Coordinates of C-alpha atoms in Angstrom, one line a residue:
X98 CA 0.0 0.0 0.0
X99 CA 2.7 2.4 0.6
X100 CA 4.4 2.4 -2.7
X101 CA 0.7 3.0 -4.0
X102 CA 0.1 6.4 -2.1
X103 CA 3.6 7.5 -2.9
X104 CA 3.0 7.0 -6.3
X105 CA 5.6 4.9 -7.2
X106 CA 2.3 2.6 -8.8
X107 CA -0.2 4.3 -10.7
X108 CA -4.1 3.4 -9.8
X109 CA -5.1 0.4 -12.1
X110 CA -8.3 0.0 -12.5
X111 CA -7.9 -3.6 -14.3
X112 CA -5.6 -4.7 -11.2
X113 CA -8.6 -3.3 -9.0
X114 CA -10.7 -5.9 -10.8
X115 CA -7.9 -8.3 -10.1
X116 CA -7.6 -7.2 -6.4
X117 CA -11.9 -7.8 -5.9
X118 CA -11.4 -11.8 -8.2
X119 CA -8.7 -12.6 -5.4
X120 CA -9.9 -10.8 -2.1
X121 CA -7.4 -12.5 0.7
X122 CA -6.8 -15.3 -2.0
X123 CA -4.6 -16.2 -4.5
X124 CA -4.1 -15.5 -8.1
X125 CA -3.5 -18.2 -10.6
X126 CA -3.0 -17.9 -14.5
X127 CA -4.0 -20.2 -17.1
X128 CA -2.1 -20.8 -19.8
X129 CA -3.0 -23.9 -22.5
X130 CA -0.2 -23.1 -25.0
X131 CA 2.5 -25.4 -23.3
X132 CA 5.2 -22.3 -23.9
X133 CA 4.0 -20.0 -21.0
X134 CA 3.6 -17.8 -24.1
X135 CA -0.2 -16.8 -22.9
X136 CA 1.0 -16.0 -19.1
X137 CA 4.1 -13.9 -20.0
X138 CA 1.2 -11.4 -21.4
X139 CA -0.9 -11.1 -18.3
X140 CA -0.2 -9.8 -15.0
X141 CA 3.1 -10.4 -13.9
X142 CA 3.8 -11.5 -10.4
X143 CA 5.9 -8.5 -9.9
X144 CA 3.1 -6.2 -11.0
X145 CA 0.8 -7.8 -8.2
X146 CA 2.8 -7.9 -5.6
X147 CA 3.4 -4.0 -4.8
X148 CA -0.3 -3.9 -5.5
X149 CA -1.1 -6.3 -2.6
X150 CA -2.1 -8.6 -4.4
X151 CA -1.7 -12.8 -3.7
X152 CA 0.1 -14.3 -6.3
X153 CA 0.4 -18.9 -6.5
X154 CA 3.3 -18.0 -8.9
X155 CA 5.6 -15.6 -6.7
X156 CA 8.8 -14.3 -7.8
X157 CA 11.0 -17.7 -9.1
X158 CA 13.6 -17.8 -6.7
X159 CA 11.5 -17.2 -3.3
X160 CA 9.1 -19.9 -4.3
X161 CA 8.8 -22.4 -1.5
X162 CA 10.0 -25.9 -2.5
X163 CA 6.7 -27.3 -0.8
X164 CA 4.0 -25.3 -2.7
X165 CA 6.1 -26.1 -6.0
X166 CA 5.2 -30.1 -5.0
X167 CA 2.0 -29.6 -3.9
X168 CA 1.2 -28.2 -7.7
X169 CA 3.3 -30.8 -9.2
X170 CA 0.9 -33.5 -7.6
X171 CA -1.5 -32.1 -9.4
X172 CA -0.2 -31.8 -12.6
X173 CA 3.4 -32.4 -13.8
X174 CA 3.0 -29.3 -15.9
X175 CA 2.6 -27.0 -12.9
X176 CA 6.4 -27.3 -12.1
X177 CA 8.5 -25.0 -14.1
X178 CA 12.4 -25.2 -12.9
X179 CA 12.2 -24.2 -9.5
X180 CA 8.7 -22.5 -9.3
X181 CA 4.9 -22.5 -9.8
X182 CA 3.7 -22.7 -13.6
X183 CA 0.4 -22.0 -14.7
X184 CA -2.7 -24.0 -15.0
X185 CA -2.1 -26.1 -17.9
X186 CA -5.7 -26.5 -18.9
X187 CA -9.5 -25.5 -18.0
X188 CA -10.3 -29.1 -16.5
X189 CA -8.0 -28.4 -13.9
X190 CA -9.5 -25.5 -12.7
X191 CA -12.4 -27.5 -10.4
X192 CA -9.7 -29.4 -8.6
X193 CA -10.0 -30.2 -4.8
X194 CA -5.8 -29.3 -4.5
X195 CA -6.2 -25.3 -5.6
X196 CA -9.1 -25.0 -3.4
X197 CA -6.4 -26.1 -0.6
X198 CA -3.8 -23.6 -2.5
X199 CA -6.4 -21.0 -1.9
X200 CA -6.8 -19.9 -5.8
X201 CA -9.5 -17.5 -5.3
X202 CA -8.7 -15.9 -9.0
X203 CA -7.8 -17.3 -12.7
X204 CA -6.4 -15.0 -15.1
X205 CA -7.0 -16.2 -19.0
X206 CA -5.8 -14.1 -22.4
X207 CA -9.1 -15.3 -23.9
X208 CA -12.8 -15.8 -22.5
X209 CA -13.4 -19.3 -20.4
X210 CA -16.4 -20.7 -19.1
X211 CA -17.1 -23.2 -16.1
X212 CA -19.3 -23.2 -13.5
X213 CA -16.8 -22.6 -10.8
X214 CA -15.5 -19.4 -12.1
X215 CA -17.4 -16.1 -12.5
X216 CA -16.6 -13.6 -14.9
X217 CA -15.3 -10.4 -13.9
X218 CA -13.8 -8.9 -16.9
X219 CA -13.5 -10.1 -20.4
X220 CA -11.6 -8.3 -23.0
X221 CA -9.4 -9.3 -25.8
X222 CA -6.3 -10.5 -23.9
X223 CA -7.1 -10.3 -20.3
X224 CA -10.0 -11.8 -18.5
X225 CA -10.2 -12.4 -15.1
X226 CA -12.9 -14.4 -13.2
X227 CA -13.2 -15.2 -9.4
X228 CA -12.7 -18.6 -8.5
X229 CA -15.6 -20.6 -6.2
X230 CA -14.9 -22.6 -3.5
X231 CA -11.3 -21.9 -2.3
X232 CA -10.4 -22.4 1.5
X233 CA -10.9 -19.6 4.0
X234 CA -7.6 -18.3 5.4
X235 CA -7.8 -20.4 7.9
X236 CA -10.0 -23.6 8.9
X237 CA -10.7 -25.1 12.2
X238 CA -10.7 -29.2 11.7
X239 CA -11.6 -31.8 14.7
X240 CA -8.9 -34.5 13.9
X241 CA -5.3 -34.5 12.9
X242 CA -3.5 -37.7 11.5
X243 CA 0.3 -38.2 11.0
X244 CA 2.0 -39.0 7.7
X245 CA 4.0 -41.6 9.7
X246 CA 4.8 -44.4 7.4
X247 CA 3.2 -42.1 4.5
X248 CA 6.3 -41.6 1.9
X249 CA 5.8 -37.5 0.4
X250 CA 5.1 -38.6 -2.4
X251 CA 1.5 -41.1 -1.1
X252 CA 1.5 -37.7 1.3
X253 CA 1.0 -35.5 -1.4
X254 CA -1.3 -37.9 -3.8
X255 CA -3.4 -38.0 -0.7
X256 CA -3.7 -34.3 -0.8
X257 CA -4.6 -33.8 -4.2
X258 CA -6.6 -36.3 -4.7
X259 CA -10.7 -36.7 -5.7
X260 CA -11.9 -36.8 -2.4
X261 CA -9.2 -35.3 0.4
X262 CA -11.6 -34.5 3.2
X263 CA -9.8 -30.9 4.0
X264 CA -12.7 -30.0 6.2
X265 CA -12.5 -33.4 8.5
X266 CA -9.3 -33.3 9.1
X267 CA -5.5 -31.9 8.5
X268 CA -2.2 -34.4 7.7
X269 CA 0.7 -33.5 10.0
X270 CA 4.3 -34.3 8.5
X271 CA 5.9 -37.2 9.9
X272 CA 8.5 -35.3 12.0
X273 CA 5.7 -33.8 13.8
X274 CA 5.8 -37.1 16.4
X275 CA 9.1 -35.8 18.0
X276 CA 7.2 -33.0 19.7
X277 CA 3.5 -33.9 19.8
X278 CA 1.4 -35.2 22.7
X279 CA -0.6 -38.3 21.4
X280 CA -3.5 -36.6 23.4
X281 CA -4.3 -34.0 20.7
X282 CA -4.7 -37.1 18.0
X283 CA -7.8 -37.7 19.6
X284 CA -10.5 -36.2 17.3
X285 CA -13.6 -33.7 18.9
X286 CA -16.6 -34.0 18.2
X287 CA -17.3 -30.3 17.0
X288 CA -14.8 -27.2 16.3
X289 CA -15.4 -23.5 16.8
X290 CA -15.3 -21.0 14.8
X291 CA -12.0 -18.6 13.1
X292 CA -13.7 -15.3 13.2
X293 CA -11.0 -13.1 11.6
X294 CA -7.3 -13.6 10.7
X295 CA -4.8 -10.2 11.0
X296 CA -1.8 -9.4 10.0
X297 CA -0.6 -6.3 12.0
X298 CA 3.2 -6.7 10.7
X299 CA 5.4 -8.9 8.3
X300 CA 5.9 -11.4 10.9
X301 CA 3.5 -11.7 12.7
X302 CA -0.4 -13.5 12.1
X303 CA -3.4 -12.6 14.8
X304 CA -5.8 -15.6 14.4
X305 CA -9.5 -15.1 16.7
X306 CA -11.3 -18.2 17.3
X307 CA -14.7 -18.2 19.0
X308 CA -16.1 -20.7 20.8
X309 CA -12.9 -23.3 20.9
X310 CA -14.0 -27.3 21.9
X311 CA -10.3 -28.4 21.1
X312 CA -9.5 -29.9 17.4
X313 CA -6.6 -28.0 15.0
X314 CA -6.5 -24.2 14.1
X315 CA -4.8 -24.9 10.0
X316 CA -3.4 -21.5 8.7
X317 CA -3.0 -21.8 4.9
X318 CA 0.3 -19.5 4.8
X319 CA 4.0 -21.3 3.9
X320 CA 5.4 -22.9 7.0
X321 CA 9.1 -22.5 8.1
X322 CA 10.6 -23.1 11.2
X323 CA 11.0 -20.1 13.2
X324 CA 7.2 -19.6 13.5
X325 CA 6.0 -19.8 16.9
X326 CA 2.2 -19.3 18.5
X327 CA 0.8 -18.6 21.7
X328 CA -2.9 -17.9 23.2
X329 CA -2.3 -15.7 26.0
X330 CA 0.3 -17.3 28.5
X331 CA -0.1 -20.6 26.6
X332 CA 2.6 -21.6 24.2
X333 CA 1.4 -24.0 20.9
X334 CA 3.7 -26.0 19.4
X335 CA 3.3 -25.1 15.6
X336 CA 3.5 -27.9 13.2
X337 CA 3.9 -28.1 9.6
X338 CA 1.1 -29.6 7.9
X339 CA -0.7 -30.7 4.7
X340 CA 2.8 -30.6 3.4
X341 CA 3.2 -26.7 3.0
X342 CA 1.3 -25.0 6.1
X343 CA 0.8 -24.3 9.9
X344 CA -1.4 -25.7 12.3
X345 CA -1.8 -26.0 16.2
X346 CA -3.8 -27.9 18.4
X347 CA -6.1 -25.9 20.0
X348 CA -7.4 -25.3 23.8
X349 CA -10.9 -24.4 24.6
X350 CA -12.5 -21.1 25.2
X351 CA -12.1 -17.6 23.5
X352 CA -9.0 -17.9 21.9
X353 CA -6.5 -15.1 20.2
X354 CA -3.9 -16.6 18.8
X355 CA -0.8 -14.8 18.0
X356 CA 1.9 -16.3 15.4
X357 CA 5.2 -15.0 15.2
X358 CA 8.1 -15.4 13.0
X359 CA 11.3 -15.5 14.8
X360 CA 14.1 -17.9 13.3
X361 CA 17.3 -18.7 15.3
X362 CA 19.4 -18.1 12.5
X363 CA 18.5 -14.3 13.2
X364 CA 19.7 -15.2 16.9
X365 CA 23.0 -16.4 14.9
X366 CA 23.7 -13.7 13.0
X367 CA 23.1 -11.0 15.3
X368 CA 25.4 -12.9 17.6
X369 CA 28.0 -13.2 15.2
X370 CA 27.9 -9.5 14.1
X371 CA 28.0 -8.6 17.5
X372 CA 31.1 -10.7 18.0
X373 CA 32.8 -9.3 15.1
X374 CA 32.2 -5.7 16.3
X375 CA 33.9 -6.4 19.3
X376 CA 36.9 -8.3 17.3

């Protein structure tokens, strides 16, 4: 927003359009010509970006390897070198896996229909239609499972497959038994309910959930370790899950959750440029 009002970025009113297609989602192109051809002439993540806008295909070499698998089990074509690619054809577009990615907007150079996109704008070249039936940012689930004796690659053909049950439950990575208690396995019998999700700086994710019976808070944003969470004085452990995000097992009540990023290797480095200042 800032390099908006200083006018670095002129007003756009076709990346307003944009902006309304992917609300808090996530922009997706399709591109059917097996070149990329069709997606190097609409928006370009770097265009998005400064415009606050939520891009599946970020800048190539800060794509996270775990998003770039999760669309390669969904299609082979998805992976290009070492990031995202576009969607390689219409078909795909109803697939449970980019609801889980959060594609809440598909960009086309010519018109498309389906029934789970809806028109926004269609002109010669760019259209741009809001995608149905993406995840919220983030879901309360009553049971968590753990990919022990899953291989990443069953794992992730779980995930995107026909019928993956994201609302029933979330799949914890297998090195998530060296630090959980066996106790929050045990599924409830109802969740509450995430009633907003903030994000008052860069590192840090406020997550309000009313009415808390137990279960697992799943926040669809890239995991990485350094990410810690507490509600109030309580400290959740935060686990990576369905292969690319965060999730914690939840207490009950009135719950504000606050995530914070805070890697040791920050810790390291202001340690070591500390020491060298003293050298």
């Amino acid at each position: 927003r800032s390099v908006l009002s200083d006018g670095l970025f002129p007003p756009s009113p076709t990346l307003e359009v944009v902006r309304e297609a992917a609300g808090d989602g996530r922009v997706l192109r399709l591109d059917s010509s097996g070149s990329l051809a069709e997606a190097l002439v609409l928006a370009r993540p770097n265009m998005l970006v400064p415009y606050g806008i939520a891009d599946l295909t970020p800048y190539p070499t800060f794509t996270p390897k775990t998003a770039v698998e999760l669309v390669r089990a969904l299609d082979a074509r998805m992976s290009f070198k070492n990031h995202v690619a576009p969607l390689p054809e219409l078909a795909l577009v109803d697939r449970p896996l980019l609801d889980l990615l959060r594609v809440t907007c598909v960009l086309s150079v010519r018109p498309v229909q389906h029934a789970r996109l809806v028109p926004l704008m269609e002109r010669a070249g760019f259209c741009v239609y809001r995608r149905l039936g993406a995840l919220p940012a983030a879901r309360l689930v009553p049971r968590a499972v753990l990919g022990e004796g899953l291989t990443e690659r069953e794992l992730l053909a779980e995930l995107a497959g026909p019928e993956p049950d994201y609302a029933g439950r979330v799949r914890l990575a297998p090195e998530a038994s060296l630090r959980l208690d066996p106790a929050a396995l045990t599924p409830v019998a109802s969740v509450g309910e995430v009633t907003a999700v903030e994000h008052p700086a860069k590192n840090r994710v406020t997550v309000r959930v009313r009415g808390s019976t137990g279960g697992w808070l799943v926040l669809h944003e890239q995991w990485a370790p350094g990410w810690t969470c507490t509600a109030g004085e309580l400290e959740l452990p935060v686990f990576r899950a369905d292969h690319a995000y965060r999730a914690v097992p939840l207490p009950t009540g009135e719950l504000v959750l606050e995530f914070r990023y805070a890697p040791r290797s920050l810790d390291w480095g202001l340690a070591l440029a500390l020491g060298a200042l003293l050298l």
